[in-house]
Coordinates of C-alpha atoms and ligand atoms in Angstrom, one line a residue:
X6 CA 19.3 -26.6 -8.1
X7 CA 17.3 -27.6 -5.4
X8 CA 13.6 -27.7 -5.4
X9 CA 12.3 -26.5 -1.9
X10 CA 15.7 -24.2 -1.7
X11 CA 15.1 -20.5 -3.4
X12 CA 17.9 -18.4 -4.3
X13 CA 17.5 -16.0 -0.6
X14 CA 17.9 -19.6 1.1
X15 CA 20.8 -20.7 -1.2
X16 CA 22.7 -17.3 -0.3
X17 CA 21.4 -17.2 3.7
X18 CA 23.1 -20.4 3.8
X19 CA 26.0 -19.2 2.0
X20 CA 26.3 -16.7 4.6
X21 CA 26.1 -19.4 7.0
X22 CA 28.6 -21.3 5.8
X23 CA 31.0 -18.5 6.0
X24 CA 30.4 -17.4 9.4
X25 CA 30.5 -21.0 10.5
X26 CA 33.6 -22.0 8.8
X27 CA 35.7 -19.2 9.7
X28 CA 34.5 -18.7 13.5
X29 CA 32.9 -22.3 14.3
X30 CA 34.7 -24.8 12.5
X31 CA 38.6 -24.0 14.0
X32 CA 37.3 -25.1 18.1
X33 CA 35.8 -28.3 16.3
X34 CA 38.9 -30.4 18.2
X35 CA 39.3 -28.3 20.9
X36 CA 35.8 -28.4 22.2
X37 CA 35.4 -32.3 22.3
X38 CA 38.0 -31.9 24.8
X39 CA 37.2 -28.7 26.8
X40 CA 33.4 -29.6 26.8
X41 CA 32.4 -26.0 26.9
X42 CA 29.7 -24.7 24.9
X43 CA 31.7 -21.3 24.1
X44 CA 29.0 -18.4 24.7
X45 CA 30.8 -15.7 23.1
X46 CA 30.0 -17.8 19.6
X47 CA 26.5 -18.3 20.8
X48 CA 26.0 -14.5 21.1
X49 CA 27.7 -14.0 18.0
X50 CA 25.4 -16.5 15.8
X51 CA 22.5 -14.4 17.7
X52 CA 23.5 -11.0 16.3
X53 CA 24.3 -12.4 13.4
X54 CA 19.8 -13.7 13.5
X55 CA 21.3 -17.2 13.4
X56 CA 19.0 -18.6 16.4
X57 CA 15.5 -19.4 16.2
X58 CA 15.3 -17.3 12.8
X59 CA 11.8 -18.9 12.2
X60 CA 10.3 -17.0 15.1
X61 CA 7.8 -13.9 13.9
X62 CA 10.4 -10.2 14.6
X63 CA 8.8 -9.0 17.5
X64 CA 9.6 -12.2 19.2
X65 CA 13.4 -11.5 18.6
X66 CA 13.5 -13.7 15.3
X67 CA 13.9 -12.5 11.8
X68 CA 10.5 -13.7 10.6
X69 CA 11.8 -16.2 8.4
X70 CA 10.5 -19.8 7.6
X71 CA 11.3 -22.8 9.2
X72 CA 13.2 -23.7 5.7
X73 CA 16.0 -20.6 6.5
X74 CA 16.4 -22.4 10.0
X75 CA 17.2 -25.8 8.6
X76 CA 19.8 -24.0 6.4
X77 CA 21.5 -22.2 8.8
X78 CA 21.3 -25.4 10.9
X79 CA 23.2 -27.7 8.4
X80 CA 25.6 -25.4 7.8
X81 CA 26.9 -24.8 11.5
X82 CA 26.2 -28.8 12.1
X83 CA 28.6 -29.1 9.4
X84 CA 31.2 -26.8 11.3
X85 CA 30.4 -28.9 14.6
X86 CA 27.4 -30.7 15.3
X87 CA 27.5 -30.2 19.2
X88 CA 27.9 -26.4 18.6
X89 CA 24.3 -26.6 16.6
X90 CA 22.7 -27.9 19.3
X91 CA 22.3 -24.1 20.5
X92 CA 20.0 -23.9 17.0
X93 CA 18.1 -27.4 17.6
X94 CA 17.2 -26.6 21.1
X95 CA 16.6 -22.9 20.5
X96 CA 14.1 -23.8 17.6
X97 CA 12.6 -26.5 19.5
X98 CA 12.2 -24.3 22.6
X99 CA 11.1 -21.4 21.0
X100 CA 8.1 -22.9 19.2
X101 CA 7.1 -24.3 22.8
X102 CA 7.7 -21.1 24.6
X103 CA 5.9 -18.5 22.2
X104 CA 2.9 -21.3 21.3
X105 CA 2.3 -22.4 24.5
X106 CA 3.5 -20.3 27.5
X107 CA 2.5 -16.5 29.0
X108 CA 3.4 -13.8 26.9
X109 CA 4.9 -12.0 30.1
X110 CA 6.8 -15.2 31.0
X111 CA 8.5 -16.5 27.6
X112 CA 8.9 -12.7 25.6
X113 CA 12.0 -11.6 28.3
X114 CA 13.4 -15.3 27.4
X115 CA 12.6 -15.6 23.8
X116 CA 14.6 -12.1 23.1
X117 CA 17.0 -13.9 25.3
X118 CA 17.1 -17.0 23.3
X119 CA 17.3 -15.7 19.8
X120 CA 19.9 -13.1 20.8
X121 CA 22.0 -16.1 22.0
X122 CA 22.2 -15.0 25.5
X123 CA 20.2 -18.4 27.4
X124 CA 20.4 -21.6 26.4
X125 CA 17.3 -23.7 27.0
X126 CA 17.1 -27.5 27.5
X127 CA 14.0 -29.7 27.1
X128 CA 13.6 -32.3 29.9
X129 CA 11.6 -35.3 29.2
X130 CA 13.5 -38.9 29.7
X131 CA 13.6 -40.2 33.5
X132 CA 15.9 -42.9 34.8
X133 CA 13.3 -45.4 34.1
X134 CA 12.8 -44.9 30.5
X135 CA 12.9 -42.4 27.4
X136 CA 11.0 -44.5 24.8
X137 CA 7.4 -44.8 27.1
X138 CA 7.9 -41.1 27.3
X139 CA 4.1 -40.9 28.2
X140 CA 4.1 -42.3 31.3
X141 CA 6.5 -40.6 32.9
X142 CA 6.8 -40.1 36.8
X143 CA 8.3 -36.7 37.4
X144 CA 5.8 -35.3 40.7
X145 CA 4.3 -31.8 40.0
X146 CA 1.6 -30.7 42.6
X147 CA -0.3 -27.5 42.4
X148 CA 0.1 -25.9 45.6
X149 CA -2.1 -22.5 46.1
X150 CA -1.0 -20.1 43.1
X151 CA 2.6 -22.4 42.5
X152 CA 3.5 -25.9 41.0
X153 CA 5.6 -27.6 43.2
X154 CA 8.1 -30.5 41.7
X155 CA 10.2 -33.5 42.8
X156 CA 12.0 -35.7 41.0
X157 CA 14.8 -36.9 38.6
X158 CA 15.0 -35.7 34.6
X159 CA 18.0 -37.7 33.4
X160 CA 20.3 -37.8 29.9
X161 CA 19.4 -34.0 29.0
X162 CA 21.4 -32.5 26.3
X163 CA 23.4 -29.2 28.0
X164 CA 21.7 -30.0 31.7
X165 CA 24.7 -28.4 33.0
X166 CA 24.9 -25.8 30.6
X167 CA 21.6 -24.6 30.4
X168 CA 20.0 -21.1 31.9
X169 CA 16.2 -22.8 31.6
X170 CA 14.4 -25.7 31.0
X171 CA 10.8 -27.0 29.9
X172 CA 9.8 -30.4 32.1
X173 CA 7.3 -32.3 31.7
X174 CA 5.8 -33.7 34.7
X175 CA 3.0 -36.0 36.2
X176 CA -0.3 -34.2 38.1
X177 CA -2.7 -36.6 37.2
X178 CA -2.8 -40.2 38.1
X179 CA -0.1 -43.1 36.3
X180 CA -3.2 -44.4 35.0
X181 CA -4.0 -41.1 33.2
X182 CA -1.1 -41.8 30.8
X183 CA -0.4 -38.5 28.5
X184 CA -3.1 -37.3 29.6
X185 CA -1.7 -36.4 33.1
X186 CA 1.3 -34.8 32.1
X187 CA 1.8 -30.8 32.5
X188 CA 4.7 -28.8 30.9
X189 CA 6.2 -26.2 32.9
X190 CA 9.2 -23.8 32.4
X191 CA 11.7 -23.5 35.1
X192 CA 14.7 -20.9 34.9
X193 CA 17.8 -23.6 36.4
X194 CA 18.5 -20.5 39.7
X195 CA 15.7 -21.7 41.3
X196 CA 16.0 -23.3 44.7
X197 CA 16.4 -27.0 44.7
X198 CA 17.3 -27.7 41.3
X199 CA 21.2 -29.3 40.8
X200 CA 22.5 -31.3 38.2
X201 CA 25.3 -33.1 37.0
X202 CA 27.2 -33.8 33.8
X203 CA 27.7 -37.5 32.1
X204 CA 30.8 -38.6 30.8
X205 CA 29.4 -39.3 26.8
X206 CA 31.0 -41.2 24.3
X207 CA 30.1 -37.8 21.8
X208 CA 28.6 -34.5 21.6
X209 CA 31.0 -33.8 24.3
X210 CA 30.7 -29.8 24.4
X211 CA 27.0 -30.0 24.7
X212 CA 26.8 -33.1 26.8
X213 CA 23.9 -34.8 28.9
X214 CA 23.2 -35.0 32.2
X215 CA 20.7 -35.6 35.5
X216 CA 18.5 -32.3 36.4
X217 CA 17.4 -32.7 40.3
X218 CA 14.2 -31.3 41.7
X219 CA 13.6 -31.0 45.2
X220 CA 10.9 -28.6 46.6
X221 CA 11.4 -26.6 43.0
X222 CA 8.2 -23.9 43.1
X223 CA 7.1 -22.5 39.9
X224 CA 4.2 -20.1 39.7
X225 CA 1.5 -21.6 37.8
X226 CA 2.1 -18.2 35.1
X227 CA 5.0 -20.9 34.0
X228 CA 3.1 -23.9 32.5
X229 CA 2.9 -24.7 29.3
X230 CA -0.1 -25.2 27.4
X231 CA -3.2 -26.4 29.6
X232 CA -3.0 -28.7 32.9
X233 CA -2.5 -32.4 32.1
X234 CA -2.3 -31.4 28.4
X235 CA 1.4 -30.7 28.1
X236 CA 2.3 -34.3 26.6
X237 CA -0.6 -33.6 23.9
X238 CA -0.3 -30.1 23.2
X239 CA 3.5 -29.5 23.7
X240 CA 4.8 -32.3 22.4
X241 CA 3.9 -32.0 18.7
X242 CA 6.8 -29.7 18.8
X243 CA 9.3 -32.3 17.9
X244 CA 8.5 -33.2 14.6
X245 CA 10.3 -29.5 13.9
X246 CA 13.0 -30.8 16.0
X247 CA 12.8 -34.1 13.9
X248 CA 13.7 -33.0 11.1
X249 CA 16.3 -30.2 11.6
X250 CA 18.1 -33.3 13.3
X251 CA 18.3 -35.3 9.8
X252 CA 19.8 -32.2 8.4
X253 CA 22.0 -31.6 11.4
X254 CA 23.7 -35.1 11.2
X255 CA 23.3 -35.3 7.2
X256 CA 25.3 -32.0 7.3
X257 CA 28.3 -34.0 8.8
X258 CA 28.3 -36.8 6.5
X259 CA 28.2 -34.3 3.4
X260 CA 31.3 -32.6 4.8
X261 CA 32.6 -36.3 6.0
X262 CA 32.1 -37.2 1.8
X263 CA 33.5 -34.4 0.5
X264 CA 36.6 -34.8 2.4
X265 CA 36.9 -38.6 1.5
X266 CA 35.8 -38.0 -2.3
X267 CA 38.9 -35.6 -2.2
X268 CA 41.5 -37.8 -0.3
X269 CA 40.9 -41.1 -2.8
X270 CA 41.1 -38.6 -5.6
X271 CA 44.8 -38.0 -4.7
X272 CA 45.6 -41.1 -2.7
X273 CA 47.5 -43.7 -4.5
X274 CA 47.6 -47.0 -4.2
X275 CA 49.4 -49.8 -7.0
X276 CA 49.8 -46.7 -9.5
X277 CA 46.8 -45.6 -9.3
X278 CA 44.7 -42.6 -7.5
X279 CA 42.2 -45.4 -4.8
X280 CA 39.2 -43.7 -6.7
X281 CA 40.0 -45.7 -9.5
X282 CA 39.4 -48.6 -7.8
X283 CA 35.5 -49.2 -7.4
X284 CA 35.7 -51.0 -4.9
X285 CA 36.2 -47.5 -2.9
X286 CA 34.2 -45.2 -5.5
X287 CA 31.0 -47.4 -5.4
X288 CA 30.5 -47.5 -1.7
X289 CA 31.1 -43.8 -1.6
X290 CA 28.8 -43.2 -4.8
X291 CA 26.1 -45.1 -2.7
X292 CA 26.4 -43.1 0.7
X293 CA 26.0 -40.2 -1.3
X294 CA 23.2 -41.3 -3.3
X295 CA 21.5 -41.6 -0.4
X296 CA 22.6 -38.9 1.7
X297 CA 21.0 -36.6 -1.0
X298 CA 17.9 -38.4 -0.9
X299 CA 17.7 -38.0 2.7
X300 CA 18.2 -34.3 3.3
X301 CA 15.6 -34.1 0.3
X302 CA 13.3 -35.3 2.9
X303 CA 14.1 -33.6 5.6
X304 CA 14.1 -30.4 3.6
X305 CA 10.5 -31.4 2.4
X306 CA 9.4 -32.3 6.1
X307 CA 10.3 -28.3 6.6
X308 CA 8.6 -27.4 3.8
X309 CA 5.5 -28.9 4.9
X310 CA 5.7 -27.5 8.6
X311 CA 5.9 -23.8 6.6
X312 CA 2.8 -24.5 5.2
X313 CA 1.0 -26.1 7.9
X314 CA 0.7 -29.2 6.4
X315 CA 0.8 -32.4 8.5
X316 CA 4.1 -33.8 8.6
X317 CA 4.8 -36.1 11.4
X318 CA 5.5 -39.4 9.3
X319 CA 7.8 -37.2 7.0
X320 CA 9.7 -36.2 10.4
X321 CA 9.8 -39.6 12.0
X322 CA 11.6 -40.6 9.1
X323 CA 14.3 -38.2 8.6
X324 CA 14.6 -38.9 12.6
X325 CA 15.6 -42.9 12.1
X326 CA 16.9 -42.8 9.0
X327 CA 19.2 -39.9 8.6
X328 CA 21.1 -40.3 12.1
X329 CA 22.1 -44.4 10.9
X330 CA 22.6 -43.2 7.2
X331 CA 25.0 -40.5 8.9
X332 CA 26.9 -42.7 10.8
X333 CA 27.3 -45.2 8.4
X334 CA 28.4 -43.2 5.4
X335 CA 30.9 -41.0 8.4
X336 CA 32.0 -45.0 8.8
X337 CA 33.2 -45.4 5.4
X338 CA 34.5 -42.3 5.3
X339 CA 36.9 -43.5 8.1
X340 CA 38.2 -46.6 6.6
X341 CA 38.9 -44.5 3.3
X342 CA 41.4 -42.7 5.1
X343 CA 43.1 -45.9 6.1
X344 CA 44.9 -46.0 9.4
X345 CA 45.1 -42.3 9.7
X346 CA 41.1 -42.2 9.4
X347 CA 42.1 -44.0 13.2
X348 CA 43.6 -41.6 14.9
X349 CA 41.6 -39.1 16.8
X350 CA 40.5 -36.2 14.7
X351 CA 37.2 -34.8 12.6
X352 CA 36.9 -38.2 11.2
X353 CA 36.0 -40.3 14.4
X354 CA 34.5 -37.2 16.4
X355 CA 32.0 -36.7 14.0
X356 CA 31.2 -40.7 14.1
X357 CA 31.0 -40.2 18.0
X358 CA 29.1 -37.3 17.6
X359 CA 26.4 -38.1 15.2
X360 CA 25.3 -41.8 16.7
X361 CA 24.2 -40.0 19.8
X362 CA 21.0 -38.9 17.5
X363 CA 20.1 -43.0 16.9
X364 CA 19.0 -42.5 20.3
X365 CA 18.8 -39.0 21.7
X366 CA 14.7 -37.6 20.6
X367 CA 13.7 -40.8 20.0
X368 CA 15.1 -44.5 19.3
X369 CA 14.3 -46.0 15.4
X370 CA 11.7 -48.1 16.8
X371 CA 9.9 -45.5 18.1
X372 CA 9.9 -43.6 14.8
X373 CA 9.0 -46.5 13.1
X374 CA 5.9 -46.9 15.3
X375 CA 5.0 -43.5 14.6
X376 CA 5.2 -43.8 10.6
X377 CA 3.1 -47.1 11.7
X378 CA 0.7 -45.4 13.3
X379 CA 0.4 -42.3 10.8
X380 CA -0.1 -45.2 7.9
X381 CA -2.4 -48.3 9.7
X382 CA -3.9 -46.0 12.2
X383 CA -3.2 -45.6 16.3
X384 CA -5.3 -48.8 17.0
X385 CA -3.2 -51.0 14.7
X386 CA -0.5 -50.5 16.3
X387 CA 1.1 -51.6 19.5
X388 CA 1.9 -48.6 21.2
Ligands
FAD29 C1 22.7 -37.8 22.7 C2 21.4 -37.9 23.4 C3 20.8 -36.7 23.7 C4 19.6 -36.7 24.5 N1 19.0 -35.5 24.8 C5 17.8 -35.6 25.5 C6 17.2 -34.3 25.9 O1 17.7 -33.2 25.6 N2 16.0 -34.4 26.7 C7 15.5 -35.6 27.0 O2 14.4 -35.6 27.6 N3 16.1 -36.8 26.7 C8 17.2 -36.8 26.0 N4 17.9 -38.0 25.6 C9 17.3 -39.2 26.0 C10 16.6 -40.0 24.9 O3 15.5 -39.3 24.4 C11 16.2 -41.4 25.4 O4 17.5 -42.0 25.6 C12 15.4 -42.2 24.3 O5 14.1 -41.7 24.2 C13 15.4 -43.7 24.7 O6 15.0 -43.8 26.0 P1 15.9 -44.8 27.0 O7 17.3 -44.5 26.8 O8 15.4 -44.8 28.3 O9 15.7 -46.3 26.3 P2 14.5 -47.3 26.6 O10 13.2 -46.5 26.6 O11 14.8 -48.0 27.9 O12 14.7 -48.3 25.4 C14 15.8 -49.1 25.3 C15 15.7 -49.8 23.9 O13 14.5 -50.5 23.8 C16 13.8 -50.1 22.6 N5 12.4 -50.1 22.8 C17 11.7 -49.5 23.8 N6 10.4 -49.6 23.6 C18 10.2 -50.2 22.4 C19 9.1 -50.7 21.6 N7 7.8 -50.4 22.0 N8 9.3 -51.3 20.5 C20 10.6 -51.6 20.0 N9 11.7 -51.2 20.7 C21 11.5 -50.5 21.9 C22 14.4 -48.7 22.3 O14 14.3 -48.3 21.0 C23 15.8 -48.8 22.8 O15 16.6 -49.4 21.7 C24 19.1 -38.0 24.9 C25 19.7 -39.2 24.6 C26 20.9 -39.1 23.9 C27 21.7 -40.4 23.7

């Protein structure tokens, strides 16, 4: 039993779970290696509604809740986190594309999106810094009916990968802060955009990398949301984003657990299975306590953004809590299995891959500033 999960969501995710385990979960391995985000899978989860399920039918979703996409979420996460980066980004995406841009722009791509066919990345962080996301520098000048753009977006998930992105970028002065900052959507065959891939330490079939603009025009039918309002208006977006990450990471230490709870059940050590001792059942029995706490609140965080209630705090804190909690408990896991938990396999990839999210959207301290800020109020607070 689960309070905010009804029996359709118990069985959609059962569904998910099956798809995901028998066509996702066997390239877990192979993908860390080939880095390739395999499309054919992508198309598949989109006929199978899997993508952006939250968005209304006749914008290619299935009408469902944002609840249904946090369960199918967890449940390809759990098959391999860097493979559900195609529903993160998808859901993020899609809520920015059909809220904020021109129906004649973002329908073609949202049917796209949500029938896995594109793969849109969200470009934010510059070389100079993620955190003071606000003042960022990326040049965009409105030149007769186009946006012109120059500059560096660096440490995007799938840069390489992806057929779109959304940018955010400067057209007022540095002193105008957020409010400066337009968001535009620019399909990656444009002239003068190139990009590279990073060499990162997880996530490896999604990876990160620089996107390059030189001289990239965009006709002004692609912004986002109003003209130096694209930081204000677009970006309240992520707190969706927020909390489908604690799921997606939480997913992986649930599967991480399970496996464990099963290996120091039949492990023996001095006569006796190693769950007998406590000191390896107590430190499991704690990760998991808490680990079912946390997707509680993620799961509530959803629940809230399907009823329109405010919810940012409640996001913030899946966002720095889940991804350490994750790694930690994945971290236990490991030294469970002893010195095979060492070798490479699902163990350490899913370590790799989840501490990428103590970072990646947002550091702790910056979600801990925002909780600040929902509870003392913006002017008690530092930043
Ligand atoms: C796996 C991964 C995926 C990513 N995907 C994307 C993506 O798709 N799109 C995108 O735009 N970006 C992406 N990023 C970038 C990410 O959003 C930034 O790395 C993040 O916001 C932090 O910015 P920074 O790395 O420049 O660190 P900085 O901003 O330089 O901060 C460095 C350190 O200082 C701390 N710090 C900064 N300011 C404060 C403060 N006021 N109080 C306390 N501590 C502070 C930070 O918490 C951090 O620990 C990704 C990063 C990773 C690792």
């Amino acid at each position: 039993m689960n309070p905010y999960l009804d029996d359709d969501l118990i069985t959609l995710g059962e569904h998910a779970r099956r798809f995901a385990s028998e066509r996702i979960a066997p390239g877990f391995l192979e993908r860390d290696s080939t880095r390739v985000l395999d499309r054919t899978l992508m198309a598949e989860m989109g006929r199978m509604g899997f993508i952006a399920p939250e968005l209304p039918e006749e914008m290619g979703g299935q009408g469902l809740g944002c609840l249904a996409a946090g369960v199918i979420h967890e449940e390809v996460a759990r098959a391999d986190l860097s493979l559900s980066y195609i529903n993160l980004l998808a859901s993020l995406n899609a809520q920015i594309l059909s809220h904020h841009g021109q129906h004649e722009v973002v329908a073609p791509w949202l049917q796209r999106l949500t029938r896995g066919e594109a793969l849109v990345a969200i470009a934010l962080t510059e070389p100079r810094g993620g955190s003071d996301a606000a003042n960022l520098r990326l040049r965009v000048e409105r030149v007769g009916s186009d946006y012109v753009i120059n500059g560096e977006k660096t440490s995007i998930s799938a840069a390489d990968q992806a057929d779109a992105t959304v940018v955010f970028g400067r057209t007022g002065t540095l002193e105008s802060g957020a409010r400066g900052v337009t968001a535009l959507f620019v399909p990656m065959d444009l002239p003068g955009v190139t990009r590279n891939r990073f060499d990162c330490h997880g996530q490896r079939a999604i990876g990160r990398g620089s996107i390059f603009f030189e001289n990239v025009r965009v006709p002004v039918s692609h912004r986002l949301g109003d003209e130096n309002q694209g930081f204000v208006q677009v970006m309240q977006g992520f707190d969706f984003s927020r909390a489908l990450i604690g799921l997606q990471v939480l997913a992986v230490a649930r599967v991480a657990l399970e496996e464990t709870w099963e290996y120091v059940a039949q492990r023996e050590a001095f006569g006796k299975p190693l769950s007998a001792f406590q000191g390896v059942s107590h430190p499991l029995a704690d990760f998991d306590t808490q680990v079912t706490a946390a997707r509680l609140l993620c799961l509530q965080a959803l629940w809230l953004k399907d009823r329109n209630a405010p919810h940012s705090s409640e996001a913030a804190m899946c966002k720095w809590w889940a991804p350490k909690l994750a790694y930690d408990a994945i971290h236990q896991c490991l030294l469970m299995f002893g010195h095979g938990g060492y070798d490479r396999g699902p163990m350490e990839q899913r370590m790799r891959d989840v501490l990428g999210f103590q970072i990646g959207d947002g550091t702790a301290q910056i979600m801990k500033t925002i909780i600040a800020r929902t509870r003392a109020g913006r002017d008690a607070v530092p930043a």
